[in-house]
mmCIF file of C-alpha atoms in Angstrom:
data_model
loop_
_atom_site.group_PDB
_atom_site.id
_atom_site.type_symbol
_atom_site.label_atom_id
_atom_site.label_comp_id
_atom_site.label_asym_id
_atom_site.label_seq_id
_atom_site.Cartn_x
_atom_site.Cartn_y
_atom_site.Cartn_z
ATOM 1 C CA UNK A 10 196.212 51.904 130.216
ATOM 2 C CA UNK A 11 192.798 50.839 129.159
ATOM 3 C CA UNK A 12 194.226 48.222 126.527
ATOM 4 C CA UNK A 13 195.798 46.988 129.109
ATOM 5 C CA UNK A 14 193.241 46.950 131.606
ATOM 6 C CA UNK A 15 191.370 44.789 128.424
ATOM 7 C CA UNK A 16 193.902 42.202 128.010
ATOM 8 C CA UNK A 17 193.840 41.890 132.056
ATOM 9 C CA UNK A 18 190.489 41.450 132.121
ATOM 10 C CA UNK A 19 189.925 38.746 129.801
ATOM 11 C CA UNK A 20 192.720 37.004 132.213
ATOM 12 C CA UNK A 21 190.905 37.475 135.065
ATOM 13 C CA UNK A 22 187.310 36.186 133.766
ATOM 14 C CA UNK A 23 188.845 33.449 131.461
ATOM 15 C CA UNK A 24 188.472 34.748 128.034
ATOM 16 C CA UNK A 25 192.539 35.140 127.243
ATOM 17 C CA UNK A 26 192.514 32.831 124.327
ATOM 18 C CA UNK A 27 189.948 34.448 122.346
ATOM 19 C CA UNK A 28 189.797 37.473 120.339
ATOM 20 C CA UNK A 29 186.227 38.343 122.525
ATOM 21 C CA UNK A 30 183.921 40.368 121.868
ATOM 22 C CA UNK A 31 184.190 39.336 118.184
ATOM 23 C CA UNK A 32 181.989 36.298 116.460
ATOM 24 C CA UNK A 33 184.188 33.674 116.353
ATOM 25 C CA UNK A 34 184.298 31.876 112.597
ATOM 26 C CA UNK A 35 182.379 28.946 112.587
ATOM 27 C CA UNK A 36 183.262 26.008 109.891
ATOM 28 C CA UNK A 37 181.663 22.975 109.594
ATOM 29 C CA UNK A 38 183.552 21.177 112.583
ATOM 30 C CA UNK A 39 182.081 23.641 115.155
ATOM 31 C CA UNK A 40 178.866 24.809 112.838
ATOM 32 C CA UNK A 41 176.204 23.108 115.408
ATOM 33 C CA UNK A 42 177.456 25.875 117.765
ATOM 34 C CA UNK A 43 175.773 29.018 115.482
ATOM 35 C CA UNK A 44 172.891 30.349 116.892
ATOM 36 C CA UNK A 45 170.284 30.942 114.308
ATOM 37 C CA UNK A 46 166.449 30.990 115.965
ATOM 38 C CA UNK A 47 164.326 28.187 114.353
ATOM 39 C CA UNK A 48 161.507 30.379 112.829
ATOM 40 C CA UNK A 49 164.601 31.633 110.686
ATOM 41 C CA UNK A 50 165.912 28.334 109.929
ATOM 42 C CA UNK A 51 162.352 27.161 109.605
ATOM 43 C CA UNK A 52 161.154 29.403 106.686
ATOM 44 C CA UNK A 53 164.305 28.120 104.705
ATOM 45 C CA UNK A 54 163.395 24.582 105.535
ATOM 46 C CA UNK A 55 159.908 24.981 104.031
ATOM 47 C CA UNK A 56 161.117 27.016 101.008
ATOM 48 C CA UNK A 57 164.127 23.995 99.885
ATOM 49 C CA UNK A 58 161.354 21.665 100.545
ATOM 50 C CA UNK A 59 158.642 23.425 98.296
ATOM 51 C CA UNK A 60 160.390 25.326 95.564
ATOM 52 C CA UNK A 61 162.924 24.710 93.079
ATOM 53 C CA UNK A 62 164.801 27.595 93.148
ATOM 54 C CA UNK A 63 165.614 29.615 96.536
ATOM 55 C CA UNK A 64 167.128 32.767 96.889
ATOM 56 C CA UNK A 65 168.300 34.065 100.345
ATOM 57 C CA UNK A 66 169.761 37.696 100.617
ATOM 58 C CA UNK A 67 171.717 38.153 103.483
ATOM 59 C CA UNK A 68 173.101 41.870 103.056
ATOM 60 C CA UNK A 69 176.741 42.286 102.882
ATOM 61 C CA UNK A 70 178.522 41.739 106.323
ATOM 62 C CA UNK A 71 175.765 39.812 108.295
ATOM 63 C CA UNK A 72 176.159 36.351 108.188
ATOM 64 C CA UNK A 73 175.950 34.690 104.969
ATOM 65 C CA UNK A 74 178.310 32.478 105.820
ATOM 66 C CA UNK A 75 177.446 30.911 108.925
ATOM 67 C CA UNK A 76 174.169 30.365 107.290
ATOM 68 C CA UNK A 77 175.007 28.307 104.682
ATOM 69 C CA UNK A 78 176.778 25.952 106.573
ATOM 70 C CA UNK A 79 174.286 25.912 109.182
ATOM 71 C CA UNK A 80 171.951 24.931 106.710
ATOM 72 C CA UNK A 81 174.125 22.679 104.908
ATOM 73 C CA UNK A 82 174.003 20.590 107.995
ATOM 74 C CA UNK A 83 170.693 20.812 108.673
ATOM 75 C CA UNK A 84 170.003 19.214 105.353
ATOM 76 C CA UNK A 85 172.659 16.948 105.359
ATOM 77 C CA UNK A 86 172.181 15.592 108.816
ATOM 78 C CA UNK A 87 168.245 15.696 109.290
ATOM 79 C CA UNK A 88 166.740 14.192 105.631
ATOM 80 C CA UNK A 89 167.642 11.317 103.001
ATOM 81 C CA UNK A 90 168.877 14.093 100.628
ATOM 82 C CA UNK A 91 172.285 14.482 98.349
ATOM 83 C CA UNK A 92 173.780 17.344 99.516
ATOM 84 C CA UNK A 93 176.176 19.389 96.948
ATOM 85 C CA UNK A 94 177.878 22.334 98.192
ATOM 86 C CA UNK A 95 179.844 24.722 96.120
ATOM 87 C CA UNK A 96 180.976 27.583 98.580
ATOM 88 C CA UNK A 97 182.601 30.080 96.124
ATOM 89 C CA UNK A 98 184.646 31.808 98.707
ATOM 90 C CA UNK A 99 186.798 28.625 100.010
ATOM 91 C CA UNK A 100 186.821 27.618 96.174
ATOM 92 C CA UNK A 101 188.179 30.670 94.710
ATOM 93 C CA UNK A 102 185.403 31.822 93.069
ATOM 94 C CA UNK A 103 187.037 35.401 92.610
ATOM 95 C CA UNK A 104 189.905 33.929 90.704
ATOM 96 C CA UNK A 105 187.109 33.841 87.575
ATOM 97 C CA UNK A 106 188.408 31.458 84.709
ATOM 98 C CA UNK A 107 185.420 28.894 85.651
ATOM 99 C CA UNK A 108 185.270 26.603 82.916
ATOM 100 C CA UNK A 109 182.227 24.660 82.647
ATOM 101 C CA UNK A 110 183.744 21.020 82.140
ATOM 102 C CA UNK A 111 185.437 21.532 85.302
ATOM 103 C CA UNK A 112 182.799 22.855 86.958
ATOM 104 C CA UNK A 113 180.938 19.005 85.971
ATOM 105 C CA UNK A 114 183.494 17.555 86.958
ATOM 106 C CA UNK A 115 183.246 19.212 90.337
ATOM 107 C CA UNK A 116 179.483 18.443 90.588
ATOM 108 C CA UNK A 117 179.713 14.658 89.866
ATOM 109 C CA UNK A 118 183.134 14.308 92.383
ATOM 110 C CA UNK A 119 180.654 16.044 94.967
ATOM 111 C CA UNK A 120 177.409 13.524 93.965
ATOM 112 C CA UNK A 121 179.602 10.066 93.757
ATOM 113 C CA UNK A 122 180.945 11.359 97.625
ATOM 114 C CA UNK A 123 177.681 11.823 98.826
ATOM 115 C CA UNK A 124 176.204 8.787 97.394
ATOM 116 C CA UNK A 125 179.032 6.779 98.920
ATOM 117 C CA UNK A 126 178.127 8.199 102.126
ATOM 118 C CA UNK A 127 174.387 7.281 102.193
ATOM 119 C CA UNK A 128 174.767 3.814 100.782
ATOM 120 C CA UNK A 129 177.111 3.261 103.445
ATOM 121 C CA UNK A 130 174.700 3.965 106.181
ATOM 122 C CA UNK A 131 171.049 3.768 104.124
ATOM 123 C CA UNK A 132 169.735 0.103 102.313
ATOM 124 C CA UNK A 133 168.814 1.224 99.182
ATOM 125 C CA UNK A 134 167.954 -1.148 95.884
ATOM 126 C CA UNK A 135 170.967 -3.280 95.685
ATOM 127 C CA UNK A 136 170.765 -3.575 91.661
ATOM 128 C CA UNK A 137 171.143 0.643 91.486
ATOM 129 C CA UNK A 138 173.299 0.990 93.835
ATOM 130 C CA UNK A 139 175.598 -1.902 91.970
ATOM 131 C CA UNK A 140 175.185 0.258 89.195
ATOM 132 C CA UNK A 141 176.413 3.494 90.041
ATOM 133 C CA UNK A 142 179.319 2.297 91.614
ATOM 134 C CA UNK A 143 180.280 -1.299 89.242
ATOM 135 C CA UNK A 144 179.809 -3.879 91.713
ATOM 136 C CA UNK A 145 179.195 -7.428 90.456
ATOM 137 C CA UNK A 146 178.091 -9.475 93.255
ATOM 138 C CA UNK A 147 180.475 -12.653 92.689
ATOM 139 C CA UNK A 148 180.866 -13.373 96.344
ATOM 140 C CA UNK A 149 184.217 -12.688 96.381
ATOM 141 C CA UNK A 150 183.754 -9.365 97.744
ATOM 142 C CA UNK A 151 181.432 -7.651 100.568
ATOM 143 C CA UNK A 152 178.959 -4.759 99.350
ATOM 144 C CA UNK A 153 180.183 -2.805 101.989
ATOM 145 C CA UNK A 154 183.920 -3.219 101.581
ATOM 146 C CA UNK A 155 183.786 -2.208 97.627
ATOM 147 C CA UNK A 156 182.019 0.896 98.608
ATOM 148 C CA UNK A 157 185.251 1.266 101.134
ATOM 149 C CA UNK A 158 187.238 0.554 98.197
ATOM 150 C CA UNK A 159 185.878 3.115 96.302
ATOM 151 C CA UNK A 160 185.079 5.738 98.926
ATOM 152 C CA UNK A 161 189.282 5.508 98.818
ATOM 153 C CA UNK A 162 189.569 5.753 95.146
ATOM 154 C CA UNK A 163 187.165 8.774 94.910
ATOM 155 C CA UNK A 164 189.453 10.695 97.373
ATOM 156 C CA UNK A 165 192.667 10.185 94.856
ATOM 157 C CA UNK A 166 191.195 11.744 92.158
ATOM 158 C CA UNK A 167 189.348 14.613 93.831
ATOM 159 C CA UNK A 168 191.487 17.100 91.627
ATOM 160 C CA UNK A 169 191.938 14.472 88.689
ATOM 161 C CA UNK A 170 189.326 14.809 86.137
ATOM 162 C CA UNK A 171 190.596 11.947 83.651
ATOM 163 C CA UNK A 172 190.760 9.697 86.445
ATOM 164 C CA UNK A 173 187.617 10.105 88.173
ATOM 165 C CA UNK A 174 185.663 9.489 84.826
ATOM 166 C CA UNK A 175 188.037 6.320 83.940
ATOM 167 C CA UNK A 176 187.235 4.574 87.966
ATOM 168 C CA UNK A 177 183.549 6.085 88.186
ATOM 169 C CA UNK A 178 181.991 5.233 84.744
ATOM 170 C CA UNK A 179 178.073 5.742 85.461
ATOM 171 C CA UNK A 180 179.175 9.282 86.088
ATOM 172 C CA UNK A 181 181.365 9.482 82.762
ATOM 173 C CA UNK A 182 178.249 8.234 80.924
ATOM 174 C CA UNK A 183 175.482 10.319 82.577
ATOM 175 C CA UNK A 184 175.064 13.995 82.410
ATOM 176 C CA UNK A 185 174.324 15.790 85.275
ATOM 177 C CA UNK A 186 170.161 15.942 84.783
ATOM 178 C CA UNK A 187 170.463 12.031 84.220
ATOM 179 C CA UNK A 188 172.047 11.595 87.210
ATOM 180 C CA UNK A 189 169.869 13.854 89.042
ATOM 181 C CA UNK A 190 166.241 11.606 87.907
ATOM 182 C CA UNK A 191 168.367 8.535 88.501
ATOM 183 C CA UNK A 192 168.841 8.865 91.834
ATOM 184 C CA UNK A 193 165.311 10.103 92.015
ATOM 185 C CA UNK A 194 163.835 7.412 90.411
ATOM 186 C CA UNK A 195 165.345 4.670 91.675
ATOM 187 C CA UNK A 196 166.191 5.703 95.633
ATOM 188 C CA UNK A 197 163.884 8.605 96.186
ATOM 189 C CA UNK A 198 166.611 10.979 96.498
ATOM 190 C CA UNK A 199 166.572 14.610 95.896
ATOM 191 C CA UNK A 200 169.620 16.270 94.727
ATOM 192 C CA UNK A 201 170.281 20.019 97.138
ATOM 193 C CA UNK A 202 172.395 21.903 95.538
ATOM 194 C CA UNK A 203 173.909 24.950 97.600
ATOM 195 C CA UNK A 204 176.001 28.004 96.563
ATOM 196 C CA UNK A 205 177.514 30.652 98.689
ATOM 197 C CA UNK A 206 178.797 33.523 96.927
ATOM 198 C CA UNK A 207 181.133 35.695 98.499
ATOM 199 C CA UNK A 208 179.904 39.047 98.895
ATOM 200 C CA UNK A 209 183.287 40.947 97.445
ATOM 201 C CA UNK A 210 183.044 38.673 94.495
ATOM 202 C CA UNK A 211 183.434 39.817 90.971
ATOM 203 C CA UNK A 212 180.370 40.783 88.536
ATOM 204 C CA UNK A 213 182.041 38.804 85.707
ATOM 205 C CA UNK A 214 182.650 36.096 87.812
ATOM 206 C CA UNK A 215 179.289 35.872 88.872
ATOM 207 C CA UNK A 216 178.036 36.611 85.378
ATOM 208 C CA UNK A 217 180.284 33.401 84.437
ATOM 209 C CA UNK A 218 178.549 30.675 86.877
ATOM 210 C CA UNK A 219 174.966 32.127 86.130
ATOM 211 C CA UNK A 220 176.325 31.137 81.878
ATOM 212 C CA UNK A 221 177.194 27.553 83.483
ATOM 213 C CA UNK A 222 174.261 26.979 85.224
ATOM 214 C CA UNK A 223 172.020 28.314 82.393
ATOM 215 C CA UNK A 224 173.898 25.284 80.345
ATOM 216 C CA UNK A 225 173.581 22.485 82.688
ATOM 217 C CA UNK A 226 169.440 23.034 83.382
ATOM 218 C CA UNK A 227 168.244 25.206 80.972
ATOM 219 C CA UNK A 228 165.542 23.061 78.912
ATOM 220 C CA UNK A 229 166.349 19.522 80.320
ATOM 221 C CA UNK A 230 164.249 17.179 80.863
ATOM 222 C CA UNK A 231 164.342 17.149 85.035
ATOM 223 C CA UNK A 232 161.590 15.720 87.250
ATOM 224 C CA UNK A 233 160.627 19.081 89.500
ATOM 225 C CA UNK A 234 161.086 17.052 92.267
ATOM 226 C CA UNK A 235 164.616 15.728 91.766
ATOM 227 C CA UNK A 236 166.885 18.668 92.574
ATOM 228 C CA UNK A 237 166.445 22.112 94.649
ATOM 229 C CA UNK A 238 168.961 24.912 94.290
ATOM 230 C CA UNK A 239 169.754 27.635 96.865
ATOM 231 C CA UNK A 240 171.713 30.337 96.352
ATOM 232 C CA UNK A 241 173.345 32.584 99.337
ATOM 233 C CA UNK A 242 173.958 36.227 98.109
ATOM 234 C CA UNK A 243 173.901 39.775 98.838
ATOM 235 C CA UNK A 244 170.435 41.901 97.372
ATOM 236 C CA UNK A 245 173.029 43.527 94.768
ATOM 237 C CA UNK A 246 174.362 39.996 93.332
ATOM 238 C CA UNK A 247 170.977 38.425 92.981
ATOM 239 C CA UNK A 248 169.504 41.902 91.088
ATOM 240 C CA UNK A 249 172.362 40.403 88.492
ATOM 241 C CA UNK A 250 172.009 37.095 88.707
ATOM 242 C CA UNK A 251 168.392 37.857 88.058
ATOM 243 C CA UNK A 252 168.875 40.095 84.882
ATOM 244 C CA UNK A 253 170.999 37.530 83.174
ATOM 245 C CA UNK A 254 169.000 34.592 83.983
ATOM 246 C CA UNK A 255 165.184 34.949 84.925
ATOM 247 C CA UNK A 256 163.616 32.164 86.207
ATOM 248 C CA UNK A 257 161.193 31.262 88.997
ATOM 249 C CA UNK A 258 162.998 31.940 92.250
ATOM 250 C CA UNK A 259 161.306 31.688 95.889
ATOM 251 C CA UNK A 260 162.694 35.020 97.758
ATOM 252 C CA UNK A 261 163.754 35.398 101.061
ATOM 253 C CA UNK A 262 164.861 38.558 102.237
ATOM 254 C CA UNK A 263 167.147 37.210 105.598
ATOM 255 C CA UNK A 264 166.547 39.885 108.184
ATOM 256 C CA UNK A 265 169.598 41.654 110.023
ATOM 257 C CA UNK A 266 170.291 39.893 113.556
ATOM 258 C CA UNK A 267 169.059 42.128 116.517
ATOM 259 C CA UNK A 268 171.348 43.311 119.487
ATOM 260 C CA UNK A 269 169.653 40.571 121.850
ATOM 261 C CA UNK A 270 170.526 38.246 118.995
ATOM 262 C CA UNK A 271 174.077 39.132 118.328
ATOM 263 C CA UNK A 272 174.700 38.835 122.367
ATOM 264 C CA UNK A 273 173.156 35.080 122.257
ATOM 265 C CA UNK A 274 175.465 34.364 119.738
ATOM 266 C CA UNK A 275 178.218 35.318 122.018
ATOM 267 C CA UNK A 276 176.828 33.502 124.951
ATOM 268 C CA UNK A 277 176.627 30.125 122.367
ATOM 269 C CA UNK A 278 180.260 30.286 121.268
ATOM 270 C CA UNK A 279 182.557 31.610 123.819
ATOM 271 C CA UNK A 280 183.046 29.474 127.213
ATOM 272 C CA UNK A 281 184.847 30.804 129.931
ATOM 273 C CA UNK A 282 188.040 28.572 130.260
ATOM 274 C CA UNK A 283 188.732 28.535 133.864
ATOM 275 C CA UNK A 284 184.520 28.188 134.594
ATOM 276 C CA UNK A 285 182.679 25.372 133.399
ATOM 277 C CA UNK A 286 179.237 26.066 134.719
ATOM 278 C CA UNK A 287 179.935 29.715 133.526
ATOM 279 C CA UNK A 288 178.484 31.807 130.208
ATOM 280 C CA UNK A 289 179.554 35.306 129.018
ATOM 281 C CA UNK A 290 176.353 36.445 130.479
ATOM 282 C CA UNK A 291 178.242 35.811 134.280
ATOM 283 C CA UNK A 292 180.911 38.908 132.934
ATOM 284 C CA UNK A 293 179.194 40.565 129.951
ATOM 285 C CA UNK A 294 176.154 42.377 129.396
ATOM 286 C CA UNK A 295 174.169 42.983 126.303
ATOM 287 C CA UNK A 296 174.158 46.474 126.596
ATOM 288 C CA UNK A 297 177.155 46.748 125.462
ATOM 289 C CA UNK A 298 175.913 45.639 121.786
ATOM 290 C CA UNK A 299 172.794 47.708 121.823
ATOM 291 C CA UNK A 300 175.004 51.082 122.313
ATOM 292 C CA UNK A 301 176.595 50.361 119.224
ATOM 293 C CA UNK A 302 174.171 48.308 117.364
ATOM 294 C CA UNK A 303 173.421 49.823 114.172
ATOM 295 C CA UNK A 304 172.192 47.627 110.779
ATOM 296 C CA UNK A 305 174.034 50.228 108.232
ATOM 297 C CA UNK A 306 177.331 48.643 109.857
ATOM 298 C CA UNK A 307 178.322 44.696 109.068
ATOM 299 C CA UNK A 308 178.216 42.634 112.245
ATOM 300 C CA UNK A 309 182.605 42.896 112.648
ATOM 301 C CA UNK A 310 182.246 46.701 112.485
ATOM 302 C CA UNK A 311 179.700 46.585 115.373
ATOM 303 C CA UNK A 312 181.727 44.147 117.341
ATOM 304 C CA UNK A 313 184.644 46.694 116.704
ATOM 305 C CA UNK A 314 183.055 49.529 118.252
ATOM 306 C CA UNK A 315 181.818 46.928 121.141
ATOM 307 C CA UNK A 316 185.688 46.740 121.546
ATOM 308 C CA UNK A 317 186.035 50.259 121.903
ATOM 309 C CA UNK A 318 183.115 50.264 124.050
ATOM 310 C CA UNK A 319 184.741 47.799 126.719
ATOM 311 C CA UNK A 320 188.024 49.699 126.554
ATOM 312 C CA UNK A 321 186.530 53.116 126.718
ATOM 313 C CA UNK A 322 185.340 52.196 129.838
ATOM 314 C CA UNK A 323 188.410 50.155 132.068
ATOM 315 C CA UNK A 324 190.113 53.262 131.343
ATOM 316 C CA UNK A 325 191.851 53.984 134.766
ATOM 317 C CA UNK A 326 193.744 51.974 137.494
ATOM 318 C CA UNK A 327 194.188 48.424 136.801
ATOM 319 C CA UNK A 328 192.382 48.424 140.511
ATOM 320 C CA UNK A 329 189.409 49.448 139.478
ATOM 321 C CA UNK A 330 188.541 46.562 136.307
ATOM 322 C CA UNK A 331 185.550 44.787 137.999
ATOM 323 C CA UNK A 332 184.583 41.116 137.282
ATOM 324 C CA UNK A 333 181.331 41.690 134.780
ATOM 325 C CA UNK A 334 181.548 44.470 132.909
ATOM 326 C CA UNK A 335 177.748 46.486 133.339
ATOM 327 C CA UNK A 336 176.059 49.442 131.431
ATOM 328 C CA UNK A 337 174.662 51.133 134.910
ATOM 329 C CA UNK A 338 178.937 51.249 136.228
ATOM 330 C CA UNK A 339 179.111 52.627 132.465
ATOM 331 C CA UNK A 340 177.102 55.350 132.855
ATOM 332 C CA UNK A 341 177.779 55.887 136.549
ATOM 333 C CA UNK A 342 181.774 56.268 135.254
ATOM 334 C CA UNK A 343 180.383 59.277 132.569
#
């Protein structure tokens, strides 16, 4: 009866087409919906922006995710920067088998995209920009319609190695570093790179990419300025990342939401279908979470027991479900 005293009462209160109380997966469409406070967001921001190397541990379960993107699009979005993302979870980073030319290849398909991008909204030095892309101003053709042209051509061969290197030749001919101080040098751009690892992911695999990375860097010549890297990870994965491959990494030890936190997140990302004006915090209250709230659990095994919580208590005639579920009619119930 009390399942079905659930399903009723997400009817009544508007909340049918979601699978509420749990976080609803947030990709980079609907990102700008997370709610992450800005001290948390801010110590990040200050860490890319002084430090080579950043390291955040988000223990297993709590977010990682969400995170990255979020801060993917704060970069993206709010400074002159060339974003490169490698999320190893979308990318089948568990598969293992990474072989380092493809992995290049991957890097300088995600650099020519995002220089594509800024030229077509930034005005940079014409005679580098002609460069990178092979433009010969003849005045047959606009600027701005041969970076069209190729924005097309760089979407054909997103999965074709040969052909990316034959229609993008400054990429061919420069290795990664050299691309990395060219764009420096000659546009002021800083190269972000970001990884996500998943947090199920294989030690080998890991072990793998840390070999790759270790190639690409390890004792080139790179202005400090030119590129950050940031690496999302469980505690456990950077304590191996860190044996195979020391080098000077700024730490940040991402703290566990709180209960008030986890409940804001709710209130930013579900709306009430049939109520416009209306928030979860009109049906739903936060005590709920802090019951069950408990950092030894990940964030979908609290929201589990929240689920229990909620139909624990509409056990009973379908009469009785009230409008906003409260902790006092809880306890009044026990």
């Amino acid at each position: 009866m009390s399942k079905s005293n659930f399903l009723y009462w997400k009817e009544l209160v508007g909340l049918e087409e979601y699978n509420f109380p749990h976080l609803i997966p947030l990709d980079e469409k609907n990102i700008r919906l997370a709610r992450i406070s800005q001290s948390r967001a801010q110590e990040i921001r200050k860490a890319i922006a002084t430090n080579q190397l950043v390291d955040i541990q988000v223990q297993p379960g709590w977010g990682a995710s969400t995170l990255y993107r979020y801060m993917a699009d704060d970069i993206r979005y709010n400074r002159l920067n060339l974003t490169v993302m490698f999320d190893f979870e979308a990318d089948d980073f568990q598969d293992g088998d990474l072989v380092e030319k493809d992995f290049i290849f991957q890097i300088k398909w995600k650099m020519a995209s995002g220089m594509i991008a800024i030229m077509m909204e930034q005005s940079l030095q014409e005679l580098y920009m002609y460069d990178v892309f092979e433009f010969e101003d003849t005045g047959e053709k606009p600027w701005r319609g041969h970076l069209r042209e190729k924005r097309r051509e760089l979407k054909e061969c997103e999965d074709n190695r040969k052909k990316f290197y034959e229609k993008f030749p400054f990429f061919s001919r420069m290795d990664v570093t050299d691309c990395l101080n060219y764009f420096l040098h000659n546009f002021q751009i800083q190269t972000v790179f970001l990884y996500l690892f998943p947090r199920k992911a294989e030690e080998d695999s890991l072990l793998e990419f840390v070999g790759i990375i270790k190639n690409i860097f390890d004792g080139k010549d790179v202005a400090p300025a030119a590129v950050r890297e940031v690496f999302f990870l469980t505690p456990k994965m950077f304590s191996m990342m860190r044996q195979v491959y020391e080098r000077p990494y700024k730490d940040i030890i991402y703290k566990q939401y709180s209960a008030a936190e986890i409940f804001g997140m709710l209130m930013s990302t579900y709306k009430l279908s049939d109520f416009s004006d209306a928030s979860i915090g009109n049906v739903f209250e936060q005590e709920f979470i802090t019951r069950v709230y408990d950092k030894a659990l990940t964030l979908n095994e609290i929201m589990e027991k929240v689920e229990e919580e909620i139909i624990e208590y509409l056990d009973g005639e379908d009469s009785e479900v009230p409008y906003k579920l409260t902790i006092n009619r809880t306890k009044e119930k026990n």
